[in-house]
Structure formats: C-alpha cells, structure tokens
PDB file of C-alpha atoms in Angstrom:
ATOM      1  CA  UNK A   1     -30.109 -15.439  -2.080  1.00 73.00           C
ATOM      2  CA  UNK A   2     -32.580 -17.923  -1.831  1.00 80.00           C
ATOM      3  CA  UNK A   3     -33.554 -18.909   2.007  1.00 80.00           C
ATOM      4  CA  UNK A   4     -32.279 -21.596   3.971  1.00 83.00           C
ATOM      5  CA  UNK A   5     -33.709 -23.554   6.589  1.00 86.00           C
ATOM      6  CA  UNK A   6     -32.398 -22.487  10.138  1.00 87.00           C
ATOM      7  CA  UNK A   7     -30.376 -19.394   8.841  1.00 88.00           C
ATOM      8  CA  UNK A   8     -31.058 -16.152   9.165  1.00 88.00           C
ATOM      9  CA  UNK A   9     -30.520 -13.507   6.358  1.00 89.00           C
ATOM     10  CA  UNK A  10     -29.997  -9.980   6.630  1.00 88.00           C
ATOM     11  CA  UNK A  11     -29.793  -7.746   3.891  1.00 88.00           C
ATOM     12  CA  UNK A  12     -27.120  -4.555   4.996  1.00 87.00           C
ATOM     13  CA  UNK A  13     -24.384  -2.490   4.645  1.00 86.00           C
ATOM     14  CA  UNK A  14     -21.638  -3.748   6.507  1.00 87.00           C
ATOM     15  CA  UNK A  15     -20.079  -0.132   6.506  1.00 84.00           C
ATOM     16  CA  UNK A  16     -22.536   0.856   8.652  1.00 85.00           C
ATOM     17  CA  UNK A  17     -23.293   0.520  12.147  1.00 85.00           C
ATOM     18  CA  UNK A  18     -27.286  -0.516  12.150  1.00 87.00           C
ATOM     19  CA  UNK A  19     -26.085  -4.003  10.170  1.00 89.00           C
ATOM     20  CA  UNK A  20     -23.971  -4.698  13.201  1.00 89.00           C
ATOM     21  CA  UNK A  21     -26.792  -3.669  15.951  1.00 90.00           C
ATOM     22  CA  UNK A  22     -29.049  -6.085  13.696  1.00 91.00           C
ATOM     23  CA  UNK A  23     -26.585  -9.239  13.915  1.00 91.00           C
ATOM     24  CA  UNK A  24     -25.851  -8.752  17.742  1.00 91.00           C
ATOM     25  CA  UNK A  25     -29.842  -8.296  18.060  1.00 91.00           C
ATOM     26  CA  UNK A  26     -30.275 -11.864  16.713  1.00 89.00           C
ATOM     27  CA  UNK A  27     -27.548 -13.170  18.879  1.00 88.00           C
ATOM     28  CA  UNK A  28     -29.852 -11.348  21.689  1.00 86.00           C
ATOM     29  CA  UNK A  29     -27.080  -9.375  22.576  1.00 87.00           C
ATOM     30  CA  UNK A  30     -24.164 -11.500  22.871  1.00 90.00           C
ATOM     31  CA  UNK A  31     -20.743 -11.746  20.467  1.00 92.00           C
ATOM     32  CA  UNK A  32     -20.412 -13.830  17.519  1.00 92.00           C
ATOM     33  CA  UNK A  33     -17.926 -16.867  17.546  1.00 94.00           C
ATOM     34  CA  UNK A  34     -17.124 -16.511  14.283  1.00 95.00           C
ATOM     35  CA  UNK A  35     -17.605 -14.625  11.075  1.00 95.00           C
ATOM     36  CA  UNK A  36     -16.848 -15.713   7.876  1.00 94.00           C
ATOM     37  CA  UNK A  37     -16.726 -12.965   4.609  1.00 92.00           C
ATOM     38  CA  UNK A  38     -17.060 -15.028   1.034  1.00 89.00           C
ATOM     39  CA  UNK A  39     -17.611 -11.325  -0.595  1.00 87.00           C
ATOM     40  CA  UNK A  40     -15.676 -10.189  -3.880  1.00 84.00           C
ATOM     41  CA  UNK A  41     -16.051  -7.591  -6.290  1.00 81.00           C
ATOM     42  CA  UNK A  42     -16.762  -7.967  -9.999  1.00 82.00           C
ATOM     43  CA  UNK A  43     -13.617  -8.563 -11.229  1.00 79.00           C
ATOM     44  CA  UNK A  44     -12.283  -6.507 -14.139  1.00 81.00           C
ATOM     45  CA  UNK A  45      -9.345  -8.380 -15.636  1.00 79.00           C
ATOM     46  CA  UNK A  46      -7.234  -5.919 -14.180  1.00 81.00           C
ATOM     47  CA  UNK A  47      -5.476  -7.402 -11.368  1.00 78.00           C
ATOM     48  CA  UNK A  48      -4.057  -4.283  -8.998  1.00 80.00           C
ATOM     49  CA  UNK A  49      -7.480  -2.837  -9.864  1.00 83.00           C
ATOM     50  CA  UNK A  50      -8.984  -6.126  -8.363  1.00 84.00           C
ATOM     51  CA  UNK A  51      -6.863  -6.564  -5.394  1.00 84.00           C
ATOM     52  CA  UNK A  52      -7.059  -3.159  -4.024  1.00 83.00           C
ATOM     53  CA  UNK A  53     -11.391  -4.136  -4.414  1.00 84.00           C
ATOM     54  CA  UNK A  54     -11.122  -6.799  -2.716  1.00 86.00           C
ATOM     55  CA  UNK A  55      -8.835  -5.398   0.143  1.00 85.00           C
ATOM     56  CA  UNK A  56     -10.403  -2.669   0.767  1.00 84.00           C
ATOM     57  CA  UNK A  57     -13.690  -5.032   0.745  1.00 87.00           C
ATOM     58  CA  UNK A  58     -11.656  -7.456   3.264  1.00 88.00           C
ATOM     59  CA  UNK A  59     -10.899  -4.376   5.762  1.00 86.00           C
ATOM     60  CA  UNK A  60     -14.794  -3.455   5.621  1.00 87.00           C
ATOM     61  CA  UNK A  61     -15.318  -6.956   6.820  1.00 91.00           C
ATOM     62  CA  UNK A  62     -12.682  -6.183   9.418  1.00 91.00           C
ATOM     63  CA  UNK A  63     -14.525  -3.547  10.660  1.00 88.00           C
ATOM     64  CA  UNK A  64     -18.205  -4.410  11.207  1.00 91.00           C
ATOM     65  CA  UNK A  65     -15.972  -8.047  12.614  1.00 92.00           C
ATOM     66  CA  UNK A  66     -14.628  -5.835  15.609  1.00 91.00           C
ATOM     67  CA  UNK A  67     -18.110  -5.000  16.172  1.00 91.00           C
ATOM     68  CA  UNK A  68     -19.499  -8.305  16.240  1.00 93.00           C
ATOM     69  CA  UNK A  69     -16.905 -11.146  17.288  1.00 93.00           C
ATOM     70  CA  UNK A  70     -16.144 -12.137  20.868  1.00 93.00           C
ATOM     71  CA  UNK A  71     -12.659 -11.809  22.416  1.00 92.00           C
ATOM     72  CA  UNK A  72     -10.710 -15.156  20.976  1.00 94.00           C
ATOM     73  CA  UNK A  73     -13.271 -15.331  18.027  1.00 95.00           C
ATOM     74  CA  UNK A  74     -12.488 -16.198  14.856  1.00 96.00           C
ATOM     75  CA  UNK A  75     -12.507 -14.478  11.709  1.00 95.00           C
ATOM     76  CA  UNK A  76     -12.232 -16.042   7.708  1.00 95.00           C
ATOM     77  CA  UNK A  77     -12.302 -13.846   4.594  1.00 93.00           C
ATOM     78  CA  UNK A  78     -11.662 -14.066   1.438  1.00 91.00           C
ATOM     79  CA  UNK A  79      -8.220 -12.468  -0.465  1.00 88.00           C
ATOM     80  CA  UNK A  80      -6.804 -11.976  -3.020  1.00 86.00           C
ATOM     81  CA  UNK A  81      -3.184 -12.923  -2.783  1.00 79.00           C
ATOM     82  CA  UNK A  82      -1.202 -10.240  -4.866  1.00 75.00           C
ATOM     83  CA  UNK A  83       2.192  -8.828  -4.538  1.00 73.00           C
ATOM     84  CA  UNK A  84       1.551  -6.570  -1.387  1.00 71.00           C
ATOM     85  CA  UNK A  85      -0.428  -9.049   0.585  1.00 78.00           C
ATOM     86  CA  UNK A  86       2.286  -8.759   3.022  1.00 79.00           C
ATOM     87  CA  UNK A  87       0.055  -5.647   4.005  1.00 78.00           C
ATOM     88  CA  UNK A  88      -3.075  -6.744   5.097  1.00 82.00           C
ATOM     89  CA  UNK A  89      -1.283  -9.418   6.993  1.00 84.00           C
ATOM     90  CA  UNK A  90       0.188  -6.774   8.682  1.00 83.00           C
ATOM     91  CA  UNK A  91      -3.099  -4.799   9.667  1.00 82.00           C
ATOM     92  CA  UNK A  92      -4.771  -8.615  10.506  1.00 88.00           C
ATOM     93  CA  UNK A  93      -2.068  -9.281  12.980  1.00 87.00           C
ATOM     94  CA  UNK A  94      -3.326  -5.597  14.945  1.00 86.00           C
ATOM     95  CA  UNK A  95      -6.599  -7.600  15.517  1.00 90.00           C
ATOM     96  CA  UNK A  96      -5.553 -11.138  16.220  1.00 92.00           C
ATOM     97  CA  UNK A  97      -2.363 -13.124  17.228  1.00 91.00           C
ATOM     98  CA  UNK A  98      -2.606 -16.176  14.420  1.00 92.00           C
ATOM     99  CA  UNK A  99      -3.106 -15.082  10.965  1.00 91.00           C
ATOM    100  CA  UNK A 100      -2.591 -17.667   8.067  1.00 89.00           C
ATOM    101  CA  UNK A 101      -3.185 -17.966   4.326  1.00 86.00           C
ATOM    102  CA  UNK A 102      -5.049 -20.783   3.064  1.00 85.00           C
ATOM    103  CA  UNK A 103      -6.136 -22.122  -0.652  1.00 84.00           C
ATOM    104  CA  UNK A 104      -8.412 -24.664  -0.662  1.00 81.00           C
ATOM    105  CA  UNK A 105      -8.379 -27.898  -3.266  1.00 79.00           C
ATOM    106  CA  UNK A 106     -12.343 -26.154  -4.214  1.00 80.00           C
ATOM    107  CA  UNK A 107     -10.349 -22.866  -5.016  1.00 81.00           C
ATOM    108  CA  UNK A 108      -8.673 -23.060  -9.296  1.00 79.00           C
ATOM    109  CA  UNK A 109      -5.160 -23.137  -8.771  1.00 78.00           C
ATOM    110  CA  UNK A 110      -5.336 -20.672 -11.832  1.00 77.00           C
ATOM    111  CA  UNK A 111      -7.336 -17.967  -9.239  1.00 79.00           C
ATOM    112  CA  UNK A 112      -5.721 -15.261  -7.058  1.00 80.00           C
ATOM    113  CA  UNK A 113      -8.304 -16.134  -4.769  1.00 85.00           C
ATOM    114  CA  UNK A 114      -7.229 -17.441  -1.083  1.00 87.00           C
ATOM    115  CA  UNK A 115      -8.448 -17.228   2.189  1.00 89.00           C
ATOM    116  CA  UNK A 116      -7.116 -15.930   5.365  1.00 91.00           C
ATOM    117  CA  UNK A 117      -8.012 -17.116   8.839  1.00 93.00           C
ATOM    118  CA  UNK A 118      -7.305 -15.264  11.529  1.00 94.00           C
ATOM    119  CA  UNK A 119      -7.740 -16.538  15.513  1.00 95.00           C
ATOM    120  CA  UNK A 120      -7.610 -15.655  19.014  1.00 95.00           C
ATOM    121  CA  UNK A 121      -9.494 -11.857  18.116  1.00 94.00           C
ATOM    122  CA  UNK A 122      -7.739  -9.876  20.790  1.00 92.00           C
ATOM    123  CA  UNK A 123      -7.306  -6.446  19.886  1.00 88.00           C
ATOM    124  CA  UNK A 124      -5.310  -3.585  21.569  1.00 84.00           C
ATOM    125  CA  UNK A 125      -5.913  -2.824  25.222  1.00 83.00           C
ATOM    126  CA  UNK A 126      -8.457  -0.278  24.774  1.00 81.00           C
ATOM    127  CA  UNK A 127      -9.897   0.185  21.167  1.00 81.00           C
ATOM    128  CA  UNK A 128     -12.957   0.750  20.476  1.00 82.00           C
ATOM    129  CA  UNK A 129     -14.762  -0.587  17.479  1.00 82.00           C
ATOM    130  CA  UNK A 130     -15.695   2.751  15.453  1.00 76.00           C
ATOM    131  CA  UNK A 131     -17.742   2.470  11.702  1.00 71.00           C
ATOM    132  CA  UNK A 132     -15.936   6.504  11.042  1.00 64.00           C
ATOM    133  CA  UNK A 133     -12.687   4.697   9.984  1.00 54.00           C
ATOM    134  CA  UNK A 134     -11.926   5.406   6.411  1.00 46.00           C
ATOM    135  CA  UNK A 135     -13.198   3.132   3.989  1.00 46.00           C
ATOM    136  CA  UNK A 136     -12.392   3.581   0.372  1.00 38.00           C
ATOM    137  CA  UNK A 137     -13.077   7.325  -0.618  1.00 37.00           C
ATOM    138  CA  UNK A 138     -15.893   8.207   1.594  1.00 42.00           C
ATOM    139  CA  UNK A 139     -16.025  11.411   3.816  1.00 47.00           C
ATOM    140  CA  UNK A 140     -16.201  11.144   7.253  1.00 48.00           C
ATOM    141  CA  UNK A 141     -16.807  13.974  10.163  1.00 54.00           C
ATOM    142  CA  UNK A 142     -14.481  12.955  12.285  1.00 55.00           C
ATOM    143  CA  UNK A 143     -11.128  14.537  13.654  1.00 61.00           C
ATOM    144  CA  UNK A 144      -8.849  11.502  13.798  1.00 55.00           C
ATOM    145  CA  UNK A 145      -6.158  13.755  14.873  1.00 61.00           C
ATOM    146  CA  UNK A 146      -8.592  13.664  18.439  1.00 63.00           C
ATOM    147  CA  UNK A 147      -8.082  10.068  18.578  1.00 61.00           C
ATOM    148  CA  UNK A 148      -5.770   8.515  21.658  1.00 64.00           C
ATOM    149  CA  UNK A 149      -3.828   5.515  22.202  1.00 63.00           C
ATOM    150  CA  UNK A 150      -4.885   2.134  20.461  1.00 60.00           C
ATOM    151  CA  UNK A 151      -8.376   3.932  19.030  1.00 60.00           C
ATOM    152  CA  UNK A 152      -5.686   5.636  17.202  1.00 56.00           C
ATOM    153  CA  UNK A 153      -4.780   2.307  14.732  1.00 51.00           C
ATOM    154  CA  UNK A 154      -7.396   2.971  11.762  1.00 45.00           C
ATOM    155  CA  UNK A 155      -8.237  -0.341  10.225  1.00 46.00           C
ATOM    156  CA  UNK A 156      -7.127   0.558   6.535  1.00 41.00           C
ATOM    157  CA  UNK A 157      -4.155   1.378   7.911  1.00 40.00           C
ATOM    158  CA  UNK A 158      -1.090   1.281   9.814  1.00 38.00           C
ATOM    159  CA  UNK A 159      -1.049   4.361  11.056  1.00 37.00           C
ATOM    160  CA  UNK A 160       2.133   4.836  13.236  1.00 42.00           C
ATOM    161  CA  UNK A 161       3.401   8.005  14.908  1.00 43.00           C
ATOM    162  CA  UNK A 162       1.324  11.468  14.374  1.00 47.00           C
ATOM    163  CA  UNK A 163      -1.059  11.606  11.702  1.00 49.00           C
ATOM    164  CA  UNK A 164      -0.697  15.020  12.229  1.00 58.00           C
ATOM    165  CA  UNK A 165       2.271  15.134  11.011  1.00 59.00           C
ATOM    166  CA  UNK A 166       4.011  16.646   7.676  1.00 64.00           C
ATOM    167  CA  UNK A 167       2.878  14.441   4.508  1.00 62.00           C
ATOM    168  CA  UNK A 168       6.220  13.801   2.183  1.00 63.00           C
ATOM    169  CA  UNK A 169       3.410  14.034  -0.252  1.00 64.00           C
ATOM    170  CA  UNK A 170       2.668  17.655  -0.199  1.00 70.00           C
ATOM    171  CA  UNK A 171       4.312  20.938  -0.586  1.00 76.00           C
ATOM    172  CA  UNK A 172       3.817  23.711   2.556  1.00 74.00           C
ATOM    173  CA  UNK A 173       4.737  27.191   2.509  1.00 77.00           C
ATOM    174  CA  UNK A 174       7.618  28.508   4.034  1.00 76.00           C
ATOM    175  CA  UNK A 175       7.323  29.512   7.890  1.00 74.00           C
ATOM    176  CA  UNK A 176       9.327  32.507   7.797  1.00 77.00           C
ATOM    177  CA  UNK A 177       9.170  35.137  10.762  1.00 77.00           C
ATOM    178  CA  UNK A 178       8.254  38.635  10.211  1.00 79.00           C
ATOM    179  CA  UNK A 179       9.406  40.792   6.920  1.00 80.00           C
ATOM    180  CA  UNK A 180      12.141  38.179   6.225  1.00 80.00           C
ATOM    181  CA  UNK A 181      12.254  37.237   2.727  1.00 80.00           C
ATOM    182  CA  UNK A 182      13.248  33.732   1.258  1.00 78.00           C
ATOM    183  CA  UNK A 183      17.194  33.506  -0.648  1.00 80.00           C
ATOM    184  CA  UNK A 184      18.395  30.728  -2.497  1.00 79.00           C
ATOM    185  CA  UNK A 185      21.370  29.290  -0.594  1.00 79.00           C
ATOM    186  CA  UNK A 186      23.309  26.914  -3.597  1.00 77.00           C
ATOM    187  CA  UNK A 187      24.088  23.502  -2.544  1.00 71.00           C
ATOM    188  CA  UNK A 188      27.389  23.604  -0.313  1.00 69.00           C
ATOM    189  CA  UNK A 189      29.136  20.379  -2.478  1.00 65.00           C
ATOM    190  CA  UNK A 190      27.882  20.315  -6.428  1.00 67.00           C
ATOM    191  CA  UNK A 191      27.471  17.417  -7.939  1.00 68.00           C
ATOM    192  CA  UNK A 192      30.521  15.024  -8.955  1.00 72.00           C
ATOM    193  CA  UNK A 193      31.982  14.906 -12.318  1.00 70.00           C
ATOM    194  CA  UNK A 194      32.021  11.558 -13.630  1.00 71.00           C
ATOM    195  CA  UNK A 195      35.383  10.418 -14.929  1.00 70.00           C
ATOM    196  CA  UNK A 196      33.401   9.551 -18.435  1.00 77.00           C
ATOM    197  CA  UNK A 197      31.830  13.149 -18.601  1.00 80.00           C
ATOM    198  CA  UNK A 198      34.853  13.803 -20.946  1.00 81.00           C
ATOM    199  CA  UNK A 199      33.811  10.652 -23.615  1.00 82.00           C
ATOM    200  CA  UNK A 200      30.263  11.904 -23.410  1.00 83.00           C
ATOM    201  CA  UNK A 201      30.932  15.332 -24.444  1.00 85.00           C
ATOM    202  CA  UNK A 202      33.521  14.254 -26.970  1.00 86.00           C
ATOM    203  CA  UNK A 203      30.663  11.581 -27.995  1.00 85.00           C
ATOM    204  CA  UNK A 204      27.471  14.581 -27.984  1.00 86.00           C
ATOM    205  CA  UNK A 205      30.194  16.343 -30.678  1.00 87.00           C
ATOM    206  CA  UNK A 206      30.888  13.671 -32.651  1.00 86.00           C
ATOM    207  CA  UNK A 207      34.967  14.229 -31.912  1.00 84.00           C
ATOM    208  CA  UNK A 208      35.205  10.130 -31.632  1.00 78.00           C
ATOM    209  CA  UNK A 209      35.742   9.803 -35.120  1.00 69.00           C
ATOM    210  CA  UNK A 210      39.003  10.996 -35.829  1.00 59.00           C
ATOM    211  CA  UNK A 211      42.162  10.169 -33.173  1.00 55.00           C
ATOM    212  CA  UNK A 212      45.881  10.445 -33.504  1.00 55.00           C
ATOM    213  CA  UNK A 213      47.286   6.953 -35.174  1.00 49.00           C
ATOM    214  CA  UNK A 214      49.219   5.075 -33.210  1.00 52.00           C
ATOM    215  CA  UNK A 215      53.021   3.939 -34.573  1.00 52.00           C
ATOM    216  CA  UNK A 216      53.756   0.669 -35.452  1.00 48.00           C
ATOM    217  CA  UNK A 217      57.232  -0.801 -34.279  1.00 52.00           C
ATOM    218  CA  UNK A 218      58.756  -0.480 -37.309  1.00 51.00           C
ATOM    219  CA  UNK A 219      58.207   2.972 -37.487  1.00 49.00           C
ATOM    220  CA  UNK A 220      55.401   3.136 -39.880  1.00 49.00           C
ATOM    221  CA  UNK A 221      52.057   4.805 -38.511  1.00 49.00           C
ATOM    222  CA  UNK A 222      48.941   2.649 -38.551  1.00 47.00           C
ATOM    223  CA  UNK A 223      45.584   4.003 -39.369  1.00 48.00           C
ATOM    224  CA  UNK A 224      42.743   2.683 -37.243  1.00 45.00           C
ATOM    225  CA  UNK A 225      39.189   2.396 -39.362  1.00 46.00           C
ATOM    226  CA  UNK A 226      37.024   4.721 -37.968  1.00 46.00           C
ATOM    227  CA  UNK A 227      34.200   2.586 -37.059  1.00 44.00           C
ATOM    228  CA  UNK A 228      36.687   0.660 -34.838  1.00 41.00           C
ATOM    229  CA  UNK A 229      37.313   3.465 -32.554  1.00 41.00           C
ATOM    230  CA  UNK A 230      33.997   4.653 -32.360  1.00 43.00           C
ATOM    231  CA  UNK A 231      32.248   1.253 -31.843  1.00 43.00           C
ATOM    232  CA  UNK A 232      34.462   1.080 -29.378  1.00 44.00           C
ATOM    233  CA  UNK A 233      34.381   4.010 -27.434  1.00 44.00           C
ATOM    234  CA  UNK A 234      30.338   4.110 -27.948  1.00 43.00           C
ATOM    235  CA  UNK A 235      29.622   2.243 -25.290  1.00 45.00           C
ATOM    236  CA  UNK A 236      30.747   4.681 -22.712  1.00 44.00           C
TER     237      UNK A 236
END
C-alpha cells in the first residue's frame, strides 16, 4: 500500500497479539474509537467456500477489535451476506448492542459484499480480550474447558452450556461397571406397517398385473386392460 500523508501503516497479523500492542502503542496507550476491516479473501467462485473466508476473516477482525476499541466504540467490517448470516449477527450482538447490515450505492448490486456496523462496543461483564480463541484450524494450548463465566463466549462461536460436554458428533464407549457385558435389548414398539406395505410387495412381485374382473350389470364379466390396473395402482 502506497503511504499516505498523516496515516500510519502497520504491517501485522491481526491474529496475533504484538499487532494489537503496536496499534494501542501509537494511540500512546489509549483505546481506539473506531475500527474499520475492508479485508476479503481471494474469492474462488465458490460461494459457501467464500463466505465461510470471509467470516472467519470478519471474526479475526472481531478479535484483535476487543483488544483495541474503547467501551461504546464502533466497529465496521466487511461481509459477505450469504444464507447463514443470521450467525455472525448473532456472535456481533455478544460484543455490541446495535448491529446493522448495510450495502452501499459504491458496492455492485450483483456482489455478496455488504457491510456491517456494529455500535455501543460493550461486551459481557467481565471478558477478557484473549488472541487463544480458535481461529480457523489453528492449534492452540489452551484448556477452554478452564475458562469461567463471560471469558467463556469464544468469538467464533456461540458457545452455550458446557463445552465439556458429550459431542452428538462422536461415538464413546460404553461406561459399563465391572465384568458386566453389553446385550442387545430390541426396540420395545417395532416399526409401523404402512397400510400400502401390501401394494408394494404385490408391486416388488409384479402380482399387479393380473386381478379378478369385475361383472358388468348385465351379467357379463368385463376384462380390465392390464396396463389400466397397473398404471393405476403404480403410483402407490
């Protein structure tokens, strides 16, 4: 970036916590009012690909933010506005009590690209801005089970309840006590028997195509065409 007269330019990682020690250095040790985030990835074409970039790029920003803004501060990034948005909302409003969407006349209606603007930076009573939350797929050595009260809302995420707890992702052995031994108990209620299980075995058979003829009122069967009935009855 070429320089500019009266800024300042720092070249950093804004995962890390020596970029935010540098920007409250040149504020000689005081907050920021506001911080604004114009960063996006190289898009690929592929849109969820993109988005989940660009959040996870957004909640970066969040991060090193809770380092540098001042209580009531503002903060402005950029976003792209896909179908679970409704997310980082969600994990904006932790940090500050107005968050809105806007897209600017500069911005190509045919972009994804928006920008939220979050005010009044209050966050809970008691965090404490910490550069170990996760961030994409990096490894951290940090026990987040150890964490208490609002320190325990990770950025990424919206972590509620114990993150301790059992992950309806995974598959854990069976706790069973002493020499006891694991027996399959079958389900108390099988399933139900659908009143068309009949037409679909007669169907898997092929016992559709032939079916007693029905009399006529004069007394005289009538033979249905075989494609009738089972064009018919093929839809079950």
């Amino acid at each position: 970036m070429a320089p500019l007269p009266g800024v300042t330019q720092i070249q950093g990682d804004i995962t890390k916590v020596s970029t935010a020690q540098e920007i409250i250095r040149h504020f000689e040790g005081q907050p920021a009012d506001l911080v604004v985030c114009d960063g996006a990835p190289d898009v690929t074409g592929l849109h969820d690909v993109d988005e989940y970039i660009q959040a996870q790029l957004l909640l970066a920003a969040l991060n090193i933010t809770t380092h540098v803004l001042k209580p009531r501060g503002t903060f402005v990034a950029k976003i792209f506005r896909g179908k679970d948005v409704t997310l980082l909302y969600s994990q904006l409003k932790i940090f500050f009590s107005s968050v809105t969407c806007a897209k600017p006349r500069s911005s190509r209606n045919s972009s994804i690209e928006a920008f939220v603007v979050c005010q009044n930076y209050s966050p809970p009573t008691g965090f404490m801005p910490n550069m170990s939350n996760p961030l994409l797929d990096h490894s951290y050595n940090v026990d987040f089970n150890q964490l208490e009260g609002p320190n325990r809302v990770i950025v990424p995420f919206l972590a509620c309840g114990d993150l301790s707890a059992f992950d309806s992702d995974r598959t854990y052995p069976l706790q069973l006590e002493g020499d006891q031994q694991y027996e399959y108990t079958p389900p108390t209620q099988p399933p139900i028997r659908p009143p068309y299980e009949q037409a679909c075995h007669l169907r898997r058979n092929n016992l559709l195509q032939k079916q007693d003829a029905p009399s006529t009122p004069g007394g005289d069967e009538m033979e249905l065409p075989a494609e009738s009935s089972t064009g018919t009855l093929s839809d079950l």
